[in-house]
Amino acid sequence: MSRGILTVISGFSGAGKGTLMRRLTEDYDNYALSVSMTTRAPREGERDGIEYFFVDTETFQERVRQGRMLEYACYCGNYYGTPRDYVRDRLDQGRDVILEIEIQGALQVKKLVPDCLLLFVTPPCAGELRRRLEGRGTETPEVIARRLARAAEESEGIEAYDYIVVNDDLEACVRQIHSMVQNAHYTPARQETLIKEIRGELSGFSKGAE
């Protein structure tokens, strides 16, 4: 059984990251969504280990000191982050783990897991992004303006990603992401065992021909 691949998905607010991740897990059975850890209190209906791992601040900070977080950040007085052991265990089981985080966290993960796959999700154009944000009907013009300003900042970091995913057609986009992840399994860096076996056999042939 080959080890799974960690895929980090980032993108603009309104690009459809959450929908894409849900569809990936519905359409293909080898994906596992990473569960984040947080120090905030559970909201009604949230379950520990499902929506989040809920811990106190002391426990979270101790995990950081022990190097047991892939990435973390503090928002509005609460810590959020990705447990390293949770991701590792599923990768060792051969599952392809999907992690949705912002650019800063994605770059933290890349330093610790150099062979992870970074995907950036975007609508086909900025105008479409604005239309999607306005189409939600749940946010004020001021909030939309802040999200667009944040998107402008995030656009400066796109080059750090391995692939850009243009979310124009949902079905096609899901298939595209799946193909990217599956193709990554066959890069030479992830096929070391096969390469060693072939080299060993070829070496034996060469010696037999001498």
CSV table of C-alpha atoms in Angstrom, one decimal:
chain,number,residue,atom,x,y,z
A,1,MET,CA,0.0,0.0,0.0
A,2,SER,CA,1.4,3.4,-1.0
A,3,ARG,CA,1.4,6.3,1.4
A,4,GLY,CA,-1.2,8.9,0.9
A,5,ILE,CA,-0.6,12.4,-0.4
A,6,LEU,CA,-1.3,15.6,1.6
A,7,THR,CA,-3.1,18.1,-0.5
A,8,VAL,CA,-3.5,21.7,0.7
A,9,ILE,CA,-6.3,23.7,-0.8
A,10,SER,CA,-6.4,27.4,-0.6
A,11,GLY,CA,-8.2,30.1,-2.5
A,12,PHE,CA,-10.2,33.3,-2.4
A,13,SER,CA,-13.3,33.6,-0.2
A,14,GLY,CA,-16.2,32.7,-2.5
A,15,ALA,CA,-14.1,30.5,-4.8
A,16,GLY,CA,-16.0,27.3,-3.7
A,17,LYS,CA,-13.2,25.5,-1.8
A,18,GLY,CA,-15.6,23.9,0.7
A,19,THR,CA,-18.0,22.6,-1.9
A,20,LEU,CA,-15.1,21.1,-3.9
A,21,MET,CA,-13.8,19.3,-0.8
A,22,ARG,CA,-17.2,17.9,0.0
A,23,ARG,CA,-17.7,16.7,-3.5
A,24,LEU,CA,-14.2,15.0,-3.6
A,25,THR,CA,-15.1,13.0,-0.5
A,26,GLU,CA,-18.5,12.1,-1.9
A,27,ASP,CA,-17.3,11.1,-5.4
A,28,TYR,CA,-14.1,9.3,-4.4
A,29,ASP,CA,-13.6,7.0,-1.4
A,30,ASN,CA,-9.8,7.5,-0.8
A,31,TYR,CA,-9.9,11.1,0.5
A,32,ALA,CA,-9.9,12.1,4.1
A,33,LEU,CA,-10.6,15.7,5.3
A,34,SER,CA,-8.2,17.0,7.9
A,35,VAL,CA,-9.9,17.9,11.2
A,36,SER,CA,-8.5,21.1,12.7
A,37,MET,CA,-7.9,21.7,16.4
A,38,THR,CA,-9.1,24.8,18.2
A,39,THR,CA,-9.3,26.4,21.7
A,40,ARG,CA,-12.7,28.0,21.1
A,41,ALA,CA,-15.8,26.5,22.7
A,42,PRO,CA,-17.9,24.1,20.7
A,43,ARG,CA,-21.0,25.6,19.0
A,44,GLU,CA,-24.3,23.9,19.2
A,45,GLY,CA,-24.3,20.7,17.3
A,46,GLU,CA,-20.5,20.5,16.9
A,47,ARG,CA,-18.9,17.3,17.9
A,48,ASP,CA,-15.3,16.7,19.1
A,49,GLY,CA,-13.2,15.0,16.5
A,50,ILE,CA,-15.8,15.7,13.7
A,51,GLU,CA,-16.0,19.4,13.1
A,52,TYR,CA,-12.9,20.2,15.3
A,53,PHE,CA,-10.8,18.8,18.1
A,54,PHE,CA,-11.6,21.0,21.0
A,55,VAL,CA,-8.9,21.6,23.6
A,56,ASP,CA,-7.9,24.2,26.1
A,57,THR,CA,-5.2,26.8,25.5
A,58,GLU,CA,-2.6,25.1,27.6
A,59,THR,CA,-3.0,21.8,25.7
A,60,PHE,CA,-2.8,23.6,22.4
A,61,GLN,CA,0.3,25.5,23.3
A,62,GLU,CA,2.0,22.4,24.6
A,63,ARG,CA,1.4,20.6,21.3
A,64,VAL,CA,3.0,23.6,19.5
A,65,ARG,CA,6.1,23.3,21.8
A,66,GLN,CA,6.3,19.6,21.1
A,67,GLY,CA,6.2,20.2,17.3
A,68,ARG,CA,2.9,18.3,17.0
A,69,MET,CA,1.1,21.0,14.9
A,70,LEU,CA,1.6,21.2,11.1
A,71,GLU,CA,0.4,24.8,11.2
A,72,TYR,CA,-1.4,27.1,13.5
A,73,ALA,CA,-2.7,30.7,14.0
A,74,CYS,CA,-4.6,32.8,16.5
A,75,TYR,CA,-7.8,34.4,15.4
A,76,CYS,CA,-9.9,36.6,17.8
A,77,GLY,CA,-8.2,35.2,20.8
A,78,ASN,CA,-8.6,31.5,19.9
A,79,TYR,CA,-6.0,29.1,18.4
A,80,TYR,CA,-6.7,27.1,15.3
A,81,GLY,CA,-4.3,24.6,13.8
A,82,THR,CA,-3.7,21.2,12.1
A,83,PRO,CA,-2.7,18.3,14.3
A,84,ARG,CA,0.4,16.6,12.8
A,85,ASP,CA,-0.3,13.1,14.1
A,86,TYR,CA,-3.9,13.1,12.8
A,87,VAL,CA,-2.7,13.8,9.3
A,88,ARG,CA,0.3,11.5,9.5
A,89,ASP,CA,-1.8,8.5,10.7
A,90,ARG,CA,-4.2,8.8,7.7
A,91,LEU,CA,-1.4,9.3,5.2
A,92,ASP,CA,0.2,6.1,6.6
A,93,GLN,CA,-3.1,4.3,6.1
A,94,GLY,CA,-2.9,5.2,2.4
A,95,ARG,CA,-5.5,7.9,2.5
A,96,ASP,CA,-5.1,11.1,0.5
A,97,VAL,CA,-5.7,13.9,3.1
A,98,ILE,CA,-7.2,17.2,2.0
A,99,LEU,CA,-6.5,20.3,4.1
A,100,GLU,CA,-8.2,23.6,3.5
A,101,ILE,CA,-6.2,26.6,4.9
A,102,GLU,CA,-5.1,30.1,4.0
A,103,ILE,CA,-1.8,30.9,2.3
A,104,GLN,CA,0.2,31.6,5.4
A,105,GLY,CA,-0.7,28.2,6.9
A,106,ALA,CA,-0.2,26.4,3.5
A,107,LEU,CA,3.4,27.7,3.4
A,108,GLN,CA,4.0,26.5,7.0
A,109,VAL,CA,2.8,23.0,6.0
A,110,LYS,CA,5.1,23.1,2.9
A,111,LYS,CA,8.1,23.6,5.1
A,112,LEU,CA,7.3,20.6,7.2
A,113,VAL,CA,6.0,18.4,4.4
A,114,PRO,CA,7.9,19.3,1.3
A,115,ASP,CA,6.2,16.8,-0.9
A,116,CYS,CA,2.7,18.0,-0.1
A,117,LEU,CA,0.6,19.2,-3.1
A,118,LEU,CA,-0.5,22.9,-3.0
A,119,LEU,CA,-3.6,23.8,-5.0
A,120,PHE,CA,-5.0,27.3,-5.3
A,121,VAL,CA,-8.7,27.6,-6.2
A,122,THR,CA,-10.0,30.7,-8.1
A,123,PRO,CA,-13.0,31.7,-10.1
A,124,PRO,CA,-12.2,32.4,-13.8
A,125,CYS,CA,-12.0,36.2,-13.2
A,126,ALA,CA,-12.2,38.8,-10.4
A,127,GLY,CA,-15.5,39.9,-11.7
A,128,GLU,CA,-17.0,36.5,-11.2
A,129,LEU,CA,-15.5,36.4,-7.6
A,130,ARG,CA,-17.3,39.6,-6.8
A,131,ARG,CA,-20.6,38.3,-8.3
A,132,ARG,CA,-20.4,35.2,-6.2
A,133,LEU,CA,-19.8,37.1,-3.0
A,134,GLU,CA,-22.7,39.5,-3.8
A,135,GLY,CA,-24.9,36.5,-4.8
A,136,ARG,CA,-24.7,35.0,-1.4
A,137,GLY,CA,-27.0,37.7,-0.1
A,138,THR,CA,-25.7,37.2,3.5
A,139,GLU,CA,-23.0,39.9,3.7
A,140,THR,CA,-23.0,43.7,3.7
A,141,PRO,CA,-21.2,45.7,1.0
A,142,GLU,CA,-18.5,46.6,3.6
A,143,VAL,CA,-17.8,42.9,4.3
A,144,ILE,CA,-17.7,42.1,0.6
A,145,ALA,CA,-15.2,45.0,0.1
A,146,ARG,CA,-13.0,43.6,2.8
A,147,ARG,CA,-13.1,40.1,1.3
A,148,LEU,CA,-12.1,41.5,-2.1
A,149,ALA,CA,-9.3,43.5,-0.5
A,150,ARG,CA,-8.1,40.3,1.2
A,151,ALA,CA,-8.3,38.5,-2.1
A,152,ALA,CA,-6.0,41.1,-3.6
A,153,GLU,CA,-3.4,40.4,-0.9
A,154,GLU,CA,-3.7,36.7,-1.3
A,155,SER,CA,-3.2,36.9,-5.1
A,156,GLU,CA,0.4,37.9,-4.4
A,157,GLY,CA,1.2,34.5,-3.1
A,158,ILE,CA,-0.3,32.3,-5.8
A,159,GLU,CA,3.1,31.5,-7.4
A,160,ALA,CA,4.0,29.4,-4.3
A,161,TYR,CA,1.4,26.8,-5.3
A,162,ASP,CA,1.9,23.8,-7.5
A,163,TYR,CA,-1.3,24.2,-9.5
A,164,ILE,CA,-4.1,26.7,-10.1
A,165,VAL,CA,-7.6,25.3,-10.2
A,166,VAL,CA,-10.1,27.4,-12.0
A,167,ASN,CA,-13.5,26.7,-10.5
A,168,ASP,CA,-15.9,27.5,-13.3
A,169,ASP,CA,-17.6,24.1,-13.8
A,170,LEU,CA,-18.0,22.2,-10.5
A,171,GLU,CA,-18.1,18.7,-12.0
A,172,ALA,CA,-15.1,19.3,-14.2
A,173,CYS,CA,-13.2,21.0,-11.4
A,174,VAL,CA,-13.7,18.0,-9.0
A,175,ARG,CA,-12.4,15.6,-11.7
A,176,GLN,CA,-9.4,17.9,-12.3
A,177,ILE,CA,-8.4,18.0,-8.7
A,178,HIS,CA,-8.8,14.2,-8.4
A,179,SER,CA,-6.5,13.8,-11.5
A,180,MET,CA,-3.9,16.1,-10.1
A,181,VAL,CA,-3.7,14.2,-6.8
A,182,GLN,CA,-3.7,10.8,-8.4
A,183,ASN,CA,-1.0,11.8,-10.9
A,184,ALA,CA,1.1,13.0,-8.1
A,185,HIS,CA,1.3,9.5,-6.8
A,186,TYR,CA,3.5,8.6,-9.8
A,187,THR,CA,6.2,11.2,-9.5
A,188,PRO,CA,9.7,9.7,-9.0
A,189,ALA,CA,10.0,11.0,-5.5
A,190,ARG,CA,6.9,9.0,-4.5
A,191,GLN,CA,8.0,5.8,-6.3
A,192,GLU,CA,11.3,5.2,-4.6
A,193,THR,CA,10.5,1.6,-3.9
A,194,LEU,CA,9.7,0.8,-7.5
A,195,ILE,CA,12.8,2.6,-8.7
A,196,LYS,CA,15.0,0.7,-6.3
A,197,GLU,CA,13.5,-2.6,-7.4
A,198,ILE,CA,14.0,-1.9,-11.1
A,199,ARG,CA,17.5,-0.7,-10.6
A,200,GLY,CA,18.3,-3.9,-8.6
A,201,GLU,CA,16.9,-6.1,-11.3
A,202,LEU,CA,18.7,-4.3,-14.0
A,203,SER,CA,22.0,-4.5,-12.0
A,204,GLY,CA,21.4,-8.3,-11.8
A,205,PHE,CA,20.9,-8.5,-15.6
A,206,SER,CA,24.1,-6.6,-16.2
A,207,LYS,CA,26.1,-8.8,-14.0
A,208,GLY,CA,24.7,-11.9,-15.7
A,209,ALA,CA,25.7,-10.5,-19.1
A,210,GLU,CA,29.4,-10.0,-18.1
